Amino acid sequence: MATKKETKKKQQPKKPYFEPPLEFSGANWNENEDPYTQFFYEQNLSQFWRPEDISLQPDLNVWQILPEDVKLAYARNLLVLTFLDTYQGDIGMPVVSRSLDERFHQRKAVINFMAAMENAVHAKSYSNIFMTYMSTAEIEELFNWGEKNENLQNIMSLIVGTYEVLDRYNYLRKYDQEHVNFTDDDFLEAQWKAMTASVFLETWLFYSGFYYPLYFYGQGKLMQAGEIINLILRDESIHGLYIGRLAQEIFEKFDDQKQEELKGWMFNLLHKLYKEQAELVETVYDPVELTHDVKVFVRYNANKALMNLGFDAVYPYEDVNPVVLNGLNTETKTMDNFSMKGNGYQKMKSESVKDQDFYFEVPKVGGKK
Ligand code: MN3
Ligand code: MN3
């Protein structure tokens, strides 16, 4: 027996290949990481749904009699949303999650859950709409249009660019810090910029794209697609709130001078995105004569995004089309009704978020004015 043990010892390598790090920690859900993350956890999970929950067949009667230019505008608008959701799921949310300190296991879990919704549920739902309404050749042509549309590509590049910068920092900070010179503030700056772009995407760009589906929904047309949009906008509303909350926490850490500089950067991004978006809106909506109305809604949502980030609105108040505005009211949604659902539907125990759900016992943080 003794000899056997000795042989075993000799076979082991003298040194391990790497020193096992001792700083691993588990997610302890027994303790709150902060006063709001577990609320967002509950809300996100209670809202969970699948693209196949909603049958799109009943929409076909309406779709088939719509004029071609209306169909094209509708499809192109959903394609823009597809591109945004694809990258928000593929890189946006994962990179923001990775950038959080190791100890924030709950925050990471919430963001990872959101990440899973973006592409696997939201983008997939848009594809389901395309597959129901359109032929394979039409869908292919639609995606080609998006890949070649300069404004859409520029929007993607403005947003995803900030994610890529943070992605690089995430890697360098963890694996290569001694070879590259950057400070904690540089890292925080990249993190805040990515979160700001993320909130612009969630609360501004997504919402602006909900205009047309809500415009139909409010008139009792394409109701099943409208139901999908209702589920997606309910998700995006809490995504924007949550990432906005985290962004405000970071912004607070910078001194006044830095805050001014970052605000300058943010408004520059806002104006660049607005220019691209305005041109894209013209391309999509000029043929159906809704450009003016959609641009009002674009500015309305830009203001909302700024508010989620802790800043004041910049665009003056304008009347938004009441049909669309009513569609935004999450409390009037039919989520708890059986009427619009397909066969596989099971009643969800989910309530929409209300403003008062977001009054946490935390002092409101910087970035005002
Ligand atoms: Mn989404
Ligand atoms: Mn989202």
Coordinates of C-alpha atoms and ligand atoms in Angstrom, one line a residue:
M1 CA 0.0 0.0 0.0
A2 CA 2.7 2.4 1.0
T3 CA 4.7 1.9 -2.2
K4 CA 1.6 2.5 -4.3
K5 CA 1.0 5.9 -2.6
E6 CA 4.6 6.9 -3.3
T7 CA 4.3 6.0 -7.0
K8 CA 1.2 8.1 -7.2
K9 CA 3.0 11.1 -5.7
K10 CA 5.8 10.9 -8.1
Q11 CA 3.5 11.0 -11.1
Q12 CA 2.0 14.3 -10.1
P13 CA 3.7 17.4 -11.7
K14 CA 5.9 19.3 -9.3
K15 CA 4.1 22.6 -9.9
P16 CA 0.5 23.3 -11.0
Y17 CA 0.2 24.9 -14.4
F18 CA -1.2 28.0 -12.9
E19 CA -1.8 29.3 -9.4
P20 CA -5.4 28.7 -8.7
P21 CA -7.0 32.1 -8.0
L22 CA -8.6 32.3 -4.6
E23 CA -10.8 35.2 -5.2
F24 CA -13.8 33.3 -6.7
S25 CA -17.1 34.0 -4.9
G26 CA -20.6 32.6 -5.4
A27 CA -23.7 34.5 -6.1
N28 CA -25.5 34.9 -2.7
W29 CA -29.1 35.8 -3.4
N30 CA -29.8 35.8 0.3
E31 CA -28.3 39.3 0.5
N32 CA -29.4 42.3 -1.6
E33 CA -26.5 43.7 -3.7
D34 CA -28.3 47.0 -3.7
P35 CA -31.9 48.2 -3.2
Y36 CA -33.1 47.7 -6.7
T37 CA -31.4 44.8 -8.6
Q38 CA -33.6 42.0 -7.1
F39 CA -36.7 44.1 -8.0
F40 CA -35.5 44.1 -11.6
Y41 CA -34.7 40.4 -11.4
E42 CA -38.3 39.6 -10.3
Q43 CA -39.7 41.9 -13.0
N44 CA -37.6 40.5 -15.8
L45 CA -38.4 36.9 -15.0
S46 CA -42.1 37.5 -14.5
Q47 CA -42.2 39.1 -17.9
F48 CA -40.6 36.1 -19.7
W49 CA -42.2 35.0 -22.9
R50 CA -41.4 33.1 -26.1
P51 CA -41.8 34.2 -29.7
E52 CA -44.1 31.2 -30.4
D53 CA -46.5 32.3 -27.7
I54 CA -48.2 34.5 -30.3
S55 CA -49.7 33.1 -33.4
L56 CA -49.4 35.5 -36.4
Q57 CA -51.7 33.8 -38.8
P58 CA -54.8 36.0 -37.9
D59 CA -52.9 39.1 -39.2
L60 CA -52.6 37.7 -42.7
N61 CA -56.1 38.9 -43.7
V62 CA -55.1 42.5 -43.1
W63 CA -51.5 42.2 -44.3
Q64 CA -52.5 40.8 -47.7
I65 CA -54.7 43.8 -48.6
L66 CA -52.2 46.5 -47.5
P67 CA -50.7 48.6 -50.2
E68 CA -47.1 47.6 -51.2
D69 CA -45.5 50.8 -49.9
V70 CA -47.1 50.3 -46.5
K71 CA -45.9 46.7 -46.4
L72 CA -42.4 47.8 -47.3
A73 CA -42.3 50.6 -44.6
Y74 CA -43.6 48.1 -42.0
A75 CA -41.1 45.5 -42.9
R76 CA -38.1 47.9 -43.1
N77 CA -39.0 49.3 -39.7
L78 CA -39.0 45.9 -38.1
L79 CA -35.7 45.1 -39.9
V80 CA -34.1 48.1 -38.2
L81 CA -35.3 46.8 -34.9
T82 CA -33.9 43.4 -35.8
F83 CA -30.4 44.8 -36.3
L84 CA -30.5 46.7 -33.0
D85 CA -31.8 43.7 -31.1
T86 CA -29.2 41.4 -32.7
Y87 CA -26.3 43.4 -31.5
Q88 CA -27.8 44.3 -28.2
G89 CA -28.0 40.6 -27.5
D90 CA -24.7 39.6 -29.2
I91 CA -22.4 42.2 -27.7
G92 CA -24.2 45.1 -25.9
M93 CA -25.6 43.5 -22.9
P94 CA -22.8 40.8 -22.5
V95 CA -20.1 43.4 -22.6
V96 CA -21.8 45.6 -20.0
S97 CA -22.3 42.6 -17.8
R98 CA -18.7 41.5 -18.2
S99 CA -17.5 45.0 -17.2
L100 CA -19.2 44.9 -13.8
D101 CA -16.9 44.1 -10.9
E102 CA -16.6 40.4 -10.0
R103 CA -18.7 40.9 -6.8
F104 CA -21.9 42.0 -8.6
H105 CA -23.2 38.5 -9.4
Q106 CA -26.8 39.5 -9.1
R107 CA -26.4 42.5 -11.4
K108 CA -24.6 40.3 -13.9
A109 CA -27.4 37.7 -13.8
V110 CA -30.1 40.4 -14.5
I111 CA -28.1 41.8 -17.4
N112 CA -27.4 38.3 -18.8
F113 CA -31.1 37.5 -18.7
M114 CA -31.8 40.7 -20.6
A115 CA -29.1 39.8 -23.1
A116 CA -30.8 36.4 -23.7
M117 CA -34.2 38.2 -24.5
E118 CA -32.7 40.6 -27.1
N119 CA -31.7 38.2 -29.9
A120 CA -33.2 34.9 -28.8
V121 CA -36.7 36.3 -28.2
H122 CA -37.0 39.8 -29.7
A123 CA -35.0 39.4 -32.9
K124 CA -36.5 36.0 -33.3
S125 CA -40.0 37.4 -33.0
Y126 CA -39.4 39.9 -35.8
S127 CA -38.2 37.0 -38.0
N128 CA -41.4 35.1 -37.1
I129 CA -43.4 38.2 -38.4
F130 CA -41.3 38.2 -41.6
M131 CA -41.8 34.5 -42.1
T132 CA -45.5 34.8 -41.7
Y133 CA -46.1 37.9 -43.8
M134 CA -43.4 37.5 -46.5
S135 CA -41.8 35.1 -49.0
T136 CA -38.2 33.9 -48.5
A137 CA -37.1 36.0 -51.5
E138 CA -38.7 39.1 -50.0
I139 CA -37.1 38.5 -46.6
E140 CA -33.7 38.1 -48.3
E141 CA -34.1 41.3 -50.1
L142 CA -35.1 43.0 -46.9
F143 CA -32.0 41.9 -45.0
N144 CA -29.9 43.0 -48.0
W145 CA -31.5 46.4 -47.8
G146 CA -30.4 46.7 -44.1
E147 CA -26.9 45.5 -44.8
K148 CA -26.6 48.2 -47.5
N149 CA -28.4 51.1 -45.8
E150 CA -25.8 53.7 -44.9
N151 CA -27.9 55.3 -42.1
L152 CA -28.6 52.0 -40.4
Q153 CA -25.0 50.9 -40.7
N154 CA -23.9 54.2 -39.2
I155 CA -26.3 53.9 -36.3
M156 CA -25.0 50.4 -35.6
S157 CA -21.4 51.6 -35.8
L158 CA -22.0 54.5 -33.4
I159 CA -23.6 52.2 -30.8
V160 CA -21.6 49.1 -31.2
G161 CA -18.4 51.1 -31.4
T162 CA -18.8 52.0 -27.7
Y163 CA -19.4 48.4 -26.9
E164 CA -16.3 47.4 -28.7
V165 CA -14.2 49.9 -26.8
L166 CA -15.5 48.5 -23.5
D167 CA -15.0 45.0 -24.7
R168 CA -11.3 45.7 -25.3
Y169 CA -11.0 47.4 -21.8
N170 CA -12.7 44.3 -20.2
Y171 CA -10.0 42.1 -21.7
L172 CA -7.0 44.3 -21.0
R173 CA -8.1 45.0 -17.4
K174 CA -8.4 41.3 -16.7
Y175 CA -5.5 39.8 -18.7
D176 CA -3.0 42.4 -19.8
Q177 CA -3.0 45.3 -17.4
E178 CA 0.7 45.5 -17.0
H179 CA 1.3 46.0 -20.7
V180 CA -1.2 48.7 -21.3
N181 CA -1.5 52.1 -19.5
F182 CA -4.9 53.1 -18.5
T183 CA -6.5 54.3 -15.3
D184 CA -9.6 53.2 -13.4
D185 CA -11.2 56.4 -14.6
D186 CA -10.5 55.5 -18.3
F187 CA -12.2 52.2 -17.7
L188 CA -15.2 53.8 -15.9
E189 CA -15.5 56.3 -18.8
A190 CA -15.7 53.5 -21.3
Q191 CA -18.2 51.7 -19.1
W192 CA -20.4 54.8 -18.8
K193 CA -20.2 55.5 -22.5
A194 CA -21.3 52.0 -23.4
M195 CA -24.2 52.2 -20.9
T196 CA -25.2 55.5 -22.3
A197 CA -25.2 54.1 -25.8
S198 CA -27.2 51.1 -24.5
V199 CA -29.9 53.4 -23.0
F200 CA -30.0 55.4 -26.2
L201 CA -30.6 52.1 -28.0
E202 CA -33.2 50.7 -25.6
T203 CA -35.2 53.8 -24.7
W204 CA -34.8 55.9 -27.8
L205 CA -34.1 53.8 -30.9
F206 CA -36.2 50.8 -30.0
Y207 CA -39.1 52.9 -28.9
S208 CA -39.0 55.1 -32.0
G209 CA -39.3 51.8 -34.0
F210 CA -42.4 50.9 -32.1
Y211 CA -44.3 53.8 -33.7
Y212 CA -45.5 52.0 -36.8
P213 CA -46.6 48.7 -35.2
L214 CA -48.4 50.7 -32.5
Y215 CA -50.0 53.0 -35.2
F216 CA -51.6 49.8 -36.7
Y217 CA -52.4 48.3 -33.3
G218 CA -54.2 51.4 -32.2
Q219 CA -56.4 51.1 -35.3
G220 CA -57.2 47.4 -34.7
K221 CA -54.9 46.2 -37.5
L222 CA -52.1 43.7 -37.4
M223 CA -53.0 43.0 -33.9
Q224 CA -50.9 39.8 -33.3
A225 CA -47.7 41.6 -34.4
G226 CA -48.9 44.4 -32.2
E227 CA -49.1 42.0 -29.3
I228 CA -45.5 41.0 -29.9
I229 CA -44.5 44.7 -29.9
N230 CA -46.3 45.2 -26.6
L231 CA -44.3 42.3 -25.1
I232 CA -41.0 43.7 -26.5
L233 CA -41.7 47.3 -25.4
R234 CA -42.5 46.1 -21.9
D235 CA -39.1 44.4 -21.8
E236 CA -37.2 47.4 -23.3
S237 CA -38.8 49.7 -20.8
I238 CA -37.2 47.9 -17.9
H239 CA -33.9 47.4 -19.7
G240 CA -33.5 51.1 -20.3
L241 CA -34.4 51.9 -16.7
Y242 CA -32.0 49.4 -15.2
I243 CA -28.9 50.2 -17.4
G244 CA -29.8 53.9 -16.9
R245 CA -29.7 53.4 -13.1
L246 CA -26.3 51.8 -13.3
A247 CA -25.0 54.5 -15.6
Q248 CA -26.0 57.2 -13.1
E249 CA -24.1 55.4 -10.4
I250 CA -20.9 55.6 -12.5
F251 CA -21.5 59.2 -13.6
E252 CA -21.7 60.2 -10.0
K253 CA -18.1 59.1 -9.4
F254 CA -16.6 61.7 -11.8
D255 CA -15.6 65.2 -10.8
D256 CA -17.5 68.2 -12.2
Q257 CA -15.0 68.8 -15.0
K258 CA -15.1 65.2 -16.2
Q259 CA -18.9 65.2 -16.0
E260 CA -19.1 68.3 -18.3
E261 CA -16.7 66.6 -20.8
L262 CA -18.8 63.4 -20.7
K263 CA -22.0 65.3 -21.2
G264 CA -20.5 66.9 -24.2
W265 CA -19.6 63.5 -25.6
M266 CA -23.2 62.3 -24.9
F267 CA -24.8 65.2 -26.7
N268 CA -22.5 64.8 -29.6
L269 CA -23.5 61.1 -29.8
L270 CA -27.2 62.2 -29.5
H271 CA -26.9 64.6 -32.4
K272 CA -25.0 62.1 -34.6
L273 CA -27.7 59.5 -33.9
Y274 CA -30.5 61.9 -34.5
K275 CA -29.1 62.9 -37.9
E276 CA -28.8 59.3 -39.0
Q277 CA -32.2 58.4 -37.6
A278 CA -33.9 61.4 -39.2
E279 CA -32.5 60.3 -42.6
L280 CA -33.5 56.7 -42.0
V281 CA -37.0 57.8 -41.0
E282 CA -37.3 59.7 -44.3
T283 CA -36.2 56.7 -46.3
V284 CA -38.7 54.4 -44.5
Y285 CA -41.7 56.8 -44.0
D286 CA -41.6 59.3 -46.8
P287 CA -43.5 56.9 -49.1
V288 CA -46.3 56.6 -46.6
E289 CA -46.2 60.2 -45.6
L290 CA -45.6 59.8 -41.9
T291 CA -42.1 61.2 -41.6
H292 CA -43.2 64.3 -39.7
D293 CA -45.1 62.3 -37.1
V294 CA -42.4 59.7 -36.7
K295 CA -39.7 62.4 -36.1
V296 CA -41.8 63.9 -33.3
F297 CA -41.9 60.5 -31.7
V298 CA -38.1 60.2 -32.2
R299 CA -37.5 63.4 -30.3
Y300 CA -40.0 62.4 -27.6
N301 CA -38.1 59.1 -27.0
A302 CA -34.7 60.9 -27.1
N303 CA -36.0 63.0 -24.1
K304 CA -37.1 59.8 -22.3
A305 CA -33.6 58.2 -22.8
L306 CA -31.9 61.3 -21.4
M307 CA -34.2 61.2 -18.4
N308 CA -33.3 57.5 -17.8
L309 CA -29.7 58.6 -17.7
G310 CA -30.4 61.3 -15.1
F311 CA -30.5 64.3 -17.5
D312 CA -33.1 66.8 -18.5
A313 CA -35.0 66.6 -21.8
V314 CA -33.5 68.6 -24.6
Y315 CA -36.2 68.7 -27.2
P316 CA -39.2 70.9 -26.6
Y317 CA -42.5 69.3 -25.8
E318 CA -44.5 68.3 -28.9
D319 CA -47.8 66.4 -29.2
V320 CA -47.2 62.8 -30.0
N321 CA -49.8 61.0 -32.1
P322 CA -52.3 59.9 -29.4
V323 CA -52.9 56.5 -31.1
V324 CA -49.2 55.7 -30.6
L325 CA -49.0 57.2 -27.2
N326 CA -51.9 55.2 -26.0
G327 CA -50.1 52.1 -27.3
L328 CA -47.1 52.9 -25.1
N329 CA -49.2 52.8 -21.9
T330 CA -48.1 49.4 -20.4
E331 CA -51.1 49.4 -18.1
T332 CA -53.6 49.1 -20.9
K333 CA -52.0 46.1 -22.4
T334 CA -53.9 42.9 -22.8
M335 CA -51.1 40.7 -21.4
D336 CA -53.4 39.1 -18.8
N337 CA -56.2 38.4 -21.3
F338 CA -56.6 35.1 -23.1
S339 CA -58.0 36.7 -26.1
M340 CA -54.9 37.3 -28.2
K341 CA -52.9 34.3 -27.4
G342 CA -52.2 31.1 -29.3
N343 CA -52.9 27.6 -28.1
G344 CA -49.8 27.2 -25.9
Y345 CA -50.6 30.2 -23.8
Q346 CA -50.5 30.0 -20.0
K347 CA -51.6 32.9 -18.0
M348 CA -48.6 35.0 -16.9
K349 CA -48.4 36.3 -13.4
S350 CA -47.0 39.6 -14.4
E351 CA -47.8 43.2 -13.7
S352 CA -46.5 46.1 -15.7
V353 CA -44.0 48.4 -14.1
K354 CA -45.4 51.7 -12.7
D355 CA -43.6 54.9 -12.0
Q356 CA -43.9 54.3 -8.2
D357 CA -42.0 51.0 -8.6
F358 CA -38.9 53.0 -9.2
Y359 CA -38.8 55.1 -6.1
F360 CA -36.0 53.3 -4.2
E361 CA -34.5 54.4 -1.0
V362 CA -31.5 55.7 -2.8
P363 CA -30.7 59.4 -3.2
K364 CA -31.0 60.5 -6.8
V365 CA -27.6 60.8 -8.4
G366 CA -25.8 63.4 -10.5
G367 CA -26.1 64.5 -14.0
K368 CA -28.9 66.9 -13.7
K369 CA -29.3 70.0 -15.9
Ligands
MN3_1 MN -34.8 43.8 -27.2
MN3_2 MN -33.4 45.5 -24.5

